[in-house]
């Protein structure tokens, strides 16, 4: 499996040159340091039985964790090993087993991290992205305007006056944390990551306040908004917050 470098990955290949085999206790200490560095917390604040995900990790950080484990401990993790729900205790046991050669099966995860010279420059699409891009070009039998995913989420026990600002703040922080959310595809079939300060980098939140509308009008408005979003995708990410009067049944699709 070959993975294309992302804008955040390293300029030269990472050389994996482990020293003498560390003890299991040393391995746990090194792993705690790796997780703490990725999560931006102190090693002694790392709860050994709390999952990487609950501590703030994600799939991208899990891949970086695999690369650091290989670099610092000389242990290659398999693709199935890289899970966001892994705890420090579980990871330490896994690394000890891999280091001892007591686990069989599962190919190691090939990780070759490189940092591109210019993170803002366009870079190639991944194979799946290429498939979507080609499918959107007119002239093919199965061509389509856009691929999309639509989801409704009902939020309860939330202050409707504070919800819009809270969600906008969450979007800002998420876009800063995940540069992939700021990636845009060019007409030439490449992609580039917008800087966080770019006007189109953070998806806008559209607020539809229906708290003062009669029930039938509120339901109708939600239906029309949902259908418009599905039938004609208006942006790479379209986020709409509907505010409804307490007790109104909200139809989810």
PDB file of C-alpha atoms in Angstrom:
ATOM      1  CA  UNK A   1       0.000   0.000   0.000  1.00  0.00           C
ATOM      2  CA  UNK A   2       1.446   3.375  -0.987  1.00  0.00           C
ATOM      3  CA  UNK A   3       0.229   6.493   0.785  1.00  0.00           C
ATOM      4  CA  UNK A   4       0.604   9.888  -0.834  1.00  0.00           C
ATOM      5  CA  UNK A   5       2.233  12.559   1.335  1.00  0.00           C
ATOM      6  CA  UNK A   6      -0.058  15.147   2.857  1.00  0.00           C
ATOM      7  CA  UNK A   7       0.724  18.844   3.274  1.00  0.00           C
ATOM      8  CA  UNK A   8       1.519  18.346   6.950  1.00  0.00           C
ATOM      9  CA  UNK A   9       3.958  15.498   6.541  1.00  0.00           C
ATOM     10  CA  UNK A  10       7.671  15.557   6.734  1.00  0.00           C
ATOM     11  CA  UNK A  11      10.322  17.230   3.977  1.00  0.00           C
ATOM     12  CA  UNK A  12      12.689  14.366   3.996  1.00  0.00           C
ATOM     13  CA  UNK A  13      12.046  10.685   4.663  1.00  0.00           C
ATOM     14  CA  UNK A  14      12.026   9.831   8.358  1.00  0.00           C
ATOM     15  CA  UNK A  15      14.930   7.471   9.055  1.00  0.00           C
ATOM     16  CA  UNK A  16      13.999   4.758  11.508  1.00  0.00           C
ATOM     17  CA  UNK A  17      17.159   3.857  13.446  1.00  0.00           C
ATOM     18  CA  UNK A  18      16.242   2.347  16.817  1.00  0.00           C
ATOM     19  CA  UNK A  19      18.968   1.859  19.398  1.00  0.00           C
ATOM     20  CA  UNK A  20      19.204  -1.043  21.837  1.00  0.00           C
ATOM     21  CA  UNK A  21      15.929  -2.794  22.554  1.00  0.00           C
ATOM     22  CA  UNK A  22      14.200  -0.993  25.438  1.00  0.00           C
ATOM     23  CA  UNK A  23      12.593  -2.810  28.348  1.00  0.00           C
ATOM     24  CA  UNK A  24       8.811  -3.044  28.554  1.00  0.00           C
ATOM     25  CA  UNK A  25       8.809  -0.308  31.210  1.00  0.00           C
ATOM     26  CA  UNK A  26      10.935   1.906  28.974  1.00  0.00           C
ATOM     27  CA  UNK A  27       8.591   1.208  26.067  1.00  0.00           C
ATOM     28  CA  UNK A  28       5.600   2.381  28.107  1.00  0.00           C
ATOM     29  CA  UNK A  29       7.464   5.557  29.070  1.00  0.00           C
ATOM     30  CA  UNK A  30       8.343   6.248  25.437  1.00  0.00           C
ATOM     31  CA  UNK A  31       4.758   5.526  24.324  1.00  0.00           C
ATOM     32  CA  UNK A  32       3.397   7.881  26.974  1.00  0.00           C
ATOM     33  CA  UNK A  33       5.711  10.582  25.643  1.00  0.00           C
ATOM     34  CA  UNK A  34       4.577   9.935  22.059  1.00  0.00           C
ATOM     35  CA  UNK A  35       0.869  10.129  22.919  1.00  0.00           C
ATOM     36  CA  UNK A  36       1.363  13.178  25.123  1.00  0.00           C
ATOM     37  CA  UNK A  37       3.239  14.999  22.356  1.00  0.00           C
ATOM     38  CA  UNK A  38       0.530  14.224  19.782  1.00  0.00           C
ATOM     39  CA  UNK A  39      -2.248  15.266  22.158  1.00  0.00           C
ATOM     40  CA  UNK A  40      -0.480  18.353  23.489  1.00  0.00           C
ATOM     41  CA  UNK A  41      -0.643  17.280  27.141  1.00  0.00           C
ATOM     42  CA  UNK A  42       1.911  16.441  29.824  1.00  0.00           C
ATOM     43  CA  UNK A  43       2.933  12.739  29.973  1.00  0.00           C
ATOM     44  CA  UNK A  44       1.908  12.484  33.631  1.00  0.00           C
ATOM     45  CA  UNK A  45      -1.579  13.726  32.681  1.00  0.00           C
ATOM     46  CA  UNK A  46      -2.078  10.761  30.337  1.00  0.00           C
ATOM     47  CA  UNK A  47      -4.638   8.368  31.845  1.00  0.00           C
ATOM     48  CA  UNK A  48      -3.454   4.811  30.983  1.00  0.00           C
ATOM     49  CA  UNK A  49      -6.961   3.351  30.679  1.00  0.00           C
ATOM     50  CA  UNK A  50      -8.627   6.173  28.715  1.00  0.00           C
ATOM     51  CA  UNK A  51      -8.818   5.791  24.945  1.00  0.00           C
ATOM     52  CA  UNK A  52      -6.740   7.876  22.553  1.00  0.00           C
ATOM     53  CA  UNK A  53     -10.000   9.171  21.044  1.00  0.00           C
ATOM     54  CA  UNK A  54     -11.438  10.370  24.364  1.00  0.00           C
ATOM     55  CA  UNK A  55      -8.181  12.151  25.098  1.00  0.00           C
ATOM     56  CA  UNK A  56      -8.542  14.142  21.879  1.00  0.00           C
ATOM     57  CA  UNK A  57      -6.907  11.872  19.300  1.00  0.00           C
ATOM     58  CA  UNK A  58      -8.154  11.098  15.805  1.00  0.00           C
ATOM     59  CA  UNK A  59      -7.302   8.854  12.850  1.00  0.00           C
ATOM     60  CA  UNK A  60      -4.667  11.227  11.421  1.00  0.00           C
ATOM     61  CA  UNK A  61      -2.879  11.464  14.745  1.00  0.00           C
ATOM     62  CA  UNK A  62      -3.080   7.655  15.031  1.00  0.00           C
ATOM     63  CA  UNK A  63      -1.097   7.299  11.784  1.00  0.00           C
ATOM     64  CA  UNK A  64       1.481   9.773  13.086  1.00  0.00           C
ATOM     65  CA  UNK A  65       1.597   7.738  16.296  1.00  0.00           C
ATOM     66  CA  UNK A  66       2.449   4.623  14.241  1.00  0.00           C
ATOM     67  CA  UNK A  67       5.307   6.467  12.541  1.00  0.00           C
ATOM     68  CA  UNK A  68       6.709   7.685  15.869  1.00  0.00           C
ATOM     69  CA  UNK A  69       6.473   4.201  17.413  1.00  0.00           C
ATOM     70  CA  UNK A  70       8.446   2.821  14.486  1.00  0.00           C
ATOM     71  CA  UNK A  71      10.989   5.627  14.660  1.00  0.00           C
ATOM     72  CA  UNK A  72      11.604   5.599  18.405  1.00  0.00           C
ATOM     73  CA  UNK A  73      11.057   1.933  19.267  1.00  0.00           C
ATOM     74  CA  UNK A  74      11.765   0.153  15.977  1.00  0.00           C
ATOM     75  CA  UNK A  75       8.389  -1.599  16.134  1.00  0.00           C
ATOM     76  CA  UNK A  76       6.216  -1.755  13.030  1.00  0.00           C
ATOM     77  CA  UNK A  77       2.496  -1.731  13.724  1.00  0.00           C
ATOM     78  CA  UNK A  78       0.003  -3.438  11.420  1.00  0.00           C
ATOM     79  CA  UNK A  79      -2.794  -1.541   9.734  1.00  0.00           C
ATOM     80  CA  UNK A  80      -5.333  -3.164  12.070  1.00  0.00           C
ATOM     81  CA  UNK A  81      -3.290  -2.007  15.099  1.00  0.00           C
ATOM     82  CA  UNK A  82      -3.816   1.692  14.410  1.00  0.00           C
ATOM     83  CA  UNK A  83      -7.088   2.341  16.242  1.00  0.00           C
ATOM     84  CA  UNK A  84      -8.280   5.542  17.849  1.00  0.00           C
ATOM     85  CA  UNK A  85      -9.945   3.647  20.721  1.00  0.00           C
ATOM     86  CA  UNK A  86      -6.620   2.191  21.920  1.00  0.00           C
ATOM     87  CA  UNK A  87      -5.514   3.075  25.451  1.00  0.00           C
ATOM     88  CA  UNK A  88      -1.921   3.554  26.573  1.00  0.00           C
ATOM     89  CA  UNK A  89      -2.059   0.243  28.462  1.00  0.00           C
ATOM     90  CA  UNK A  90      -3.338  -1.606  25.383  1.00  0.00           C
ATOM     91  CA  UNK A  91      -0.802   0.069  23.123  1.00  0.00           C
ATOM     92  CA  UNK A  92       2.059  -0.843  25.467  1.00  0.00           C
ATOM     93  CA  UNK A  93       0.987  -4.507  25.505  1.00  0.00           C
ATOM     94  CA  UNK A  94       0.638  -4.513  21.714  1.00  0.00           C
ATOM     95  CA  UNK A  95       4.055  -2.936  21.141  1.00  0.00           C
ATOM     96  CA  UNK A  96       5.651  -5.402  23.589  1.00  0.00           C
ATOM     97  CA  UNK A  97       4.096  -8.314  21.675  1.00  0.00           C
ATOM     98  CA  UNK A  98       5.168  -6.920  18.302  1.00  0.00           C
ATOM     99  CA  UNK A  99       8.684  -6.303  19.593  1.00  0.00           C
ATOM    100  CA  UNK A 100       8.903  -9.859  20.941  1.00  0.00           C
ATOM    101  CA  UNK A 101       7.600 -11.297  17.679  1.00  0.00           C
ATOM    102  CA  UNK A 102       4.783 -13.174  19.415  1.00  0.00           C
ATOM    103  CA  UNK A 103       2.070 -11.822  17.090  1.00  0.00           C
ATOM    104  CA  UNK A 104       1.631 -13.234  13.611  1.00  0.00           C
ATOM    105  CA  UNK A 105      -0.390 -12.066  10.629  1.00  0.00           C
ATOM    106  CA  UNK A 106      -1.342  -8.527   9.692  1.00  0.00           C
ATOM    107  CA  UNK A 107       1.051  -6.677   7.438  1.00  0.00           C
ATOM    108  CA  UNK A 108       2.985  -3.794   8.981  1.00  0.00           C
ATOM    109  CA  UNK A 109       1.662  -0.349   8.157  1.00  0.00           C
ATOM    110  CA  UNK A 110       3.986   1.272   5.589  1.00  0.00           C
ATOM    111  CA  UNK A 111       4.501   4.835   6.726  1.00  0.00           C
ATOM    112  CA  UNK A 112       6.840   7.149   4.831  1.00  0.00           C
ATOM    113  CA  UNK A 113       6.293  10.670   6.105  1.00  0.00           C
ATOM    114  CA  UNK A 114       7.594  13.633   4.127  1.00  0.00           C
ATOM    115  CA  UNK A 115       7.005  17.349   4.582  1.00  0.00           C
ATOM    116  CA  UNK A 116       6.358  19.094   1.299  1.00  0.00           C
ATOM    117  CA  UNK A 117       8.496  22.131   0.516  1.00  0.00           C
ATOM    118  CA  UNK A 118       5.432  24.366   0.102  1.00  0.00           C
ATOM    119  CA  UNK A 119       2.415  23.234   2.175  1.00  0.00           C
ATOM    120  CA  UNK A 120       0.190  25.702   0.308  1.00  0.00           C
ATOM    121  CA  UNK A 121       1.046  24.324  -3.158  1.00  0.00           C
ATOM    122  CA  UNK A 122      -1.382  21.962  -4.959  1.00  0.00           C
ATOM    123  CA  UNK A 123      -0.722  18.235  -4.567  1.00  0.00           C
ATOM    124  CA  UNK A 124      -2.190  15.088  -6.193  1.00  0.00           C
ATOM    125  CA  UNK A 125      -5.543  13.590  -5.288  1.00  0.00           C
ATOM    126  CA  UNK A 126      -5.694  10.222  -3.571  1.00  0.00           C
ATOM    127  CA  UNK A 127      -6.971   7.317  -5.730  1.00  0.00           C
ATOM    128  CA  UNK A 128     -10.498   7.465  -4.278  1.00  0.00           C
ATOM    129  CA  UNK A 129     -10.596  11.230  -4.749  1.00  0.00           C
ATOM    130  CA  UNK A 130      -9.498  10.753  -8.354  1.00  0.00           C
ATOM    131  CA  UNK A 131     -12.439   8.397  -8.886  1.00  0.00           C
ATOM    132  CA  UNK A 132     -14.915  10.983  -7.598  1.00  0.00           C
ATOM    133  CA  UNK A 133     -13.256  13.713  -9.661  1.00  0.00           C
ATOM    134  CA  UNK A 134     -13.448  11.685 -12.884  1.00  0.00           C
ATOM    135  CA  UNK A 135     -17.045  10.717 -12.140  1.00  0.00           C
ATOM    136  CA  UNK A 136     -18.033  14.377 -11.986  1.00  0.00           C
ATOM    137  CA  UNK A 137     -16.709  15.069 -15.486  1.00  0.00           C
ATOM    138  CA  UNK A 138     -19.527  15.222 -18.021  1.00  0.00           C
ATOM    139  CA  UNK A 139     -19.594  12.693 -20.851  1.00  0.00           C
ATOM    140  CA  UNK A 140     -19.422   9.432 -18.895  1.00  0.00           C
ATOM    141  CA  UNK A 141     -22.402   7.082 -18.754  1.00  0.00           C
ATOM    142  CA  UNK A 142     -22.535   7.284 -14.972  1.00  0.00           C
ATOM    143  CA  UNK A 143     -21.478  10.931 -14.631  1.00  0.00           C
ATOM    144  CA  UNK A 144     -23.053  12.906 -11.794  1.00  0.00           C
ATOM    145  CA  UNK A 145     -23.043  16.482 -10.599  1.00  0.00           C
ATOM    146  CA  UNK A 146     -21.703  15.797  -7.142  1.00  0.00           C
ATOM    147  CA  UNK A 147     -21.204  13.127  -4.512  1.00  0.00           C
ATOM    148  CA  UNK A 148     -22.678  14.107  -1.173  1.00  0.00           C
ATOM    149  CA  UNK A 149     -23.603  12.852   2.267  1.00  0.00           C
ATOM    150  CA  UNK A 150     -26.579  14.247   4.146  1.00  0.00           C
ATOM    151  CA  UNK A 151     -27.222  13.823   7.855  1.00  0.00           C
ATOM    152  CA  UNK A 152     -29.664  15.274  10.382  1.00  0.00           C
ATOM    153  CA  UNK A 153     -28.731  15.515  14.065  1.00  0.00           C
ATOM    154  CA  UNK A 154     -31.203  16.518  16.777  1.00  0.00           C
ATOM    155  CA  UNK A 155     -29.733  18.502  19.673  1.00  0.00           C
ATOM    156  CA  UNK A 156     -31.684  18.666  22.922  1.00  0.00           C
ATOM    157  CA  UNK A 157     -31.036  20.455  26.207  1.00  0.00           C
ATOM    158  CA  UNK A 158     -29.087  23.134  24.315  1.00  0.00           C
ATOM    159  CA  UNK A 159     -29.610  26.860  24.817  1.00  0.00           C
ATOM    160  CA  UNK A 160     -30.882  27.998  21.376  1.00  0.00           C
ATOM    161  CA  UNK A 161     -29.490  31.506  21.893  1.00  0.00           C
ATOM    162  CA  UNK A 162     -25.999  30.169  22.558  1.00  0.00           C
ATOM    163  CA  UNK A 163     -26.004  27.273  20.082  1.00  0.00           C
ATOM    164  CA  UNK A 164     -25.050  29.221  16.917  1.00  0.00           C
ATOM    165  CA  UNK A 165     -21.990  30.877  18.463  1.00  0.00           C
ATOM    166  CA  UNK A 166     -20.925  27.628  20.165  1.00  0.00           C
ATOM    167  CA  UNK A 167     -21.124  25.714  16.888  1.00  0.00           C
ATOM    168  CA  UNK A 168     -19.245  28.414  14.980  1.00  0.00           C
ATOM    169  CA  UNK A 169     -16.484  28.290  17.586  1.00  0.00           C
ATOM    170  CA  UNK A 170     -16.354  24.488  17.301  1.00  0.00           C
ATOM    171  CA  UNK A 171     -16.115  24.720  13.492  1.00  0.00           C
ATOM    172  CA  UNK A 172     -13.234  27.188  13.750  1.00  0.00           C
ATOM    173  CA  UNK A 173     -11.308  24.974  16.132  1.00  0.00           C
ATOM    174  CA  UNK A 174     -12.027  21.834  14.102  1.00  0.00           C
ATOM    175  CA  UNK A 175     -10.813  23.452  10.871  1.00  0.00           C
ATOM    176  CA  UNK A 176      -7.626  24.548  12.647  1.00  0.00           C
ATOM    177  CA  UNK A 177      -7.091  21.025  13.997  1.00  0.00           C
ATOM    178  CA  UNK A 178      -7.885  19.144  10.753  1.00  0.00           C
ATOM    179  CA  UNK A 179      -6.284  20.806   7.700  1.00  0.00           C
ATOM    180  CA  UNK A 180      -8.023  18.239   5.460  1.00  0.00           C
ATOM    181  CA  UNK A 181     -11.300  20.067   6.125  1.00  0.00           C
ATOM    182  CA  UNK A 182      -9.745  23.066   4.386  1.00  0.00           C
ATOM    183  CA  UNK A 183      -8.670  21.095   1.309  1.00  0.00           C
ATOM    184  CA  UNK A 184     -10.209  22.153  -2.010  1.00  0.00           C
ATOM    185  CA  UNK A 185     -10.022  20.429  -5.395  1.00  0.00           C
ATOM    186  CA  UNK A 186      -8.790  22.469  -8.347  1.00  0.00           C
ATOM    187  CA  UNK A 187     -10.297  22.252 -11.873  1.00  0.00           C
ATOM    188  CA  UNK A 188      -7.057  20.588 -12.983  1.00  0.00           C
ATOM    189  CA  UNK A 189      -7.622  17.659 -10.639  1.00  0.00           C
ATOM    190  CA  UNK A 190      -5.280  18.557  -7.790  1.00  0.00           C
ATOM    191  CA  UNK A 191      -6.009  19.712  -4.256  1.00  0.00           C
ATOM    192  CA  UNK A 192      -4.634  22.392  -1.998  1.00  0.00           C
ATOM    193  CA  UNK A 193      -5.199  23.357   1.637  1.00  0.00           C
ATOM    194  CA  UNK A 194      -6.535  26.829   2.320  1.00  0.00           C
ATOM    195  CA  UNK A 195      -4.881  28.802   5.125  1.00  0.00           C
ATOM    196  CA  UNK A 196      -7.095  29.114   8.170  1.00  0.00           C
ATOM    197  CA  UNK A 197      -7.498  32.869   7.634  1.00  0.00           C
ATOM    198  CA  UNK A 198      -8.844  32.379   4.082  1.00  0.00           C
ATOM    199  CA  UNK A 199     -12.507  33.515   3.831  1.00  0.00           C
ATOM    200  CA  UNK A 200     -13.611  30.098   2.532  1.00  0.00           C
ATOM    201  CA  UNK A 201     -11.491  27.930   4.835  1.00  0.00           C
ATOM    202  CA  UNK A 202     -14.032  27.437   7.628  1.00  0.00           C
ATOM    203  CA  UNK A 203     -17.493  26.190   6.564  1.00  0.00           C
ATOM    204  CA  UNK A 204     -20.110  28.837   7.421  1.00  0.00           C
ATOM    205  CA  UNK A 205     -23.008  27.990   9.683  1.00  0.00           C
ATOM    206  CA  UNK A 206     -26.461  28.888   8.337  1.00  0.00           C
ATOM    207  CA  UNK A 207     -29.052  29.478  11.047  1.00  0.00           C
ATOM    208  CA  UNK A 208     -32.755  28.907  10.374  1.00  0.00           C
ATOM    209  CA  UNK A 209     -34.771  30.212  13.335  1.00  0.00           C
ATOM    210  CA  UNK A 210     -38.265  28.707  13.203  1.00  0.00           C
ATOM    211  CA  UNK A 211     -39.173  29.124  16.862  1.00  0.00           C
ATOM    212  CA  UNK A 212     -41.807  31.733  16.071  1.00  0.00           C
ATOM    213  CA  UNK A 213     -43.377  29.959  13.072  1.00  0.00           C
ATOM    214  CA  UNK A 214     -46.515  27.834  13.156  1.00  0.00           C
ATOM    215  CA  UNK A 215     -45.838  24.100  13.292  1.00  0.00           C
ATOM    216  CA  UNK A 216     -46.810  23.327   9.672  1.00  0.00           C
ATOM    217  CA  UNK A 217     -44.600  26.125   8.345  1.00  0.00           C
ATOM    218  CA  UNK A 218     -41.654  24.951  10.424  1.00  0.00           C
ATOM    219  CA  UNK A 219     -41.962  21.381   9.157  1.00  0.00           C
ATOM    220  CA  UNK A 220     -42.343  22.587   5.570  1.00  0.00           C
ATOM    221  CA  UNK A 221     -39.307  24.851   5.826  1.00  0.00           C
ATOM    222  CA  UNK A 222     -37.164  22.001   7.167  1.00  0.00           C
ATOM    223  CA  UNK A 223     -38.291  19.702   4.350  1.00  0.00           C
ATOM    224  CA  UNK A 224     -37.514  22.283   1.676  1.00  0.00           C
ATOM    225  CA  UNK A 225     -34.101  23.058   3.147  1.00  0.00           C
ATOM    226  CA  UNK A 226     -33.207  19.369   3.384  1.00  0.00           C
ATOM    227  CA  UNK A 227     -34.300  18.691  -0.194  1.00  0.00           C
ATOM    228  CA  UNK A 228     -32.464  21.722  -1.544  1.00  0.00           C
ATOM    229  CA  UNK A 229     -29.278  20.587   0.157  1.00  0.00           C
ATOM    230  CA  UNK A 230     -29.549  17.066  -1.243  1.00  0.00           C
ATOM    231  CA  UNK A 231     -30.653  17.921  -4.793  1.00  0.00           C
ATOM    232  CA  UNK A 232     -28.191  20.747  -5.360  1.00  0.00           C
ATOM    233  CA  UNK A 233     -25.175  20.690  -3.112  1.00  0.00           C
ATOM    234  CA  UNK A 234     -24.364  24.356  -2.613  1.00  0.00           C
ATOM    235  CA  UNK A 235     -20.931  24.074  -1.073  1.00  0.00           C
ATOM    236  CA  UNK A 236     -18.221  21.577  -0.180  1.00  0.00           C
ATOM    237  CA  UNK A 237     -19.681  21.522   3.338  1.00  0.00           C
ATOM    238  CA  UNK A 238     -23.143  22.928   4.035  1.00  0.00           C
ATOM    239  CA  UNK A 239     -24.071  23.250   7.705  1.00  0.00           C
ATOM    240  CA  UNK A 240     -27.487  24.447   8.756  1.00  0.00           C
ATOM    241  CA  UNK A 241     -28.737  24.919  12.286  1.00  0.00           C
ATOM    242  CA  UNK A 242     -32.512  24.843  12.674  1.00  0.00           C
ATOM    243  CA  UNK A 243     -33.989  26.292  15.866  1.00  0.00           C
ATOM    244  CA  UNK A 244     -37.440  24.969  16.800  1.00  0.00           C
ATOM    245  CA  UNK A 245     -39.908  25.673  19.546  1.00  0.00           C
ATOM    246  CA  UNK A 246     -39.696  23.215  22.458  1.00  0.00           C
ATOM    247  CA  UNK A 247     -42.061  20.277  22.002  1.00  0.00           C
ATOM    248  CA  UNK A 248     -42.194  20.494  18.204  1.00  0.00           C
ATOM    249  CA  UNK A 249     -41.563  17.066  16.621  1.00  0.00           C
ATOM    250  CA  UNK A 250     -38.640  17.536  14.241  1.00  0.00           C
ATOM    251  CA  UNK A 251     -38.667  15.168  11.243  1.00  0.00           C
ATOM    252  CA  UNK A 252     -35.216  13.647  10.679  1.00  0.00           C
ATOM    253  CA  UNK A 253     -34.186  12.065   7.378  1.00  0.00           C
TER     254      UNK A 253
END
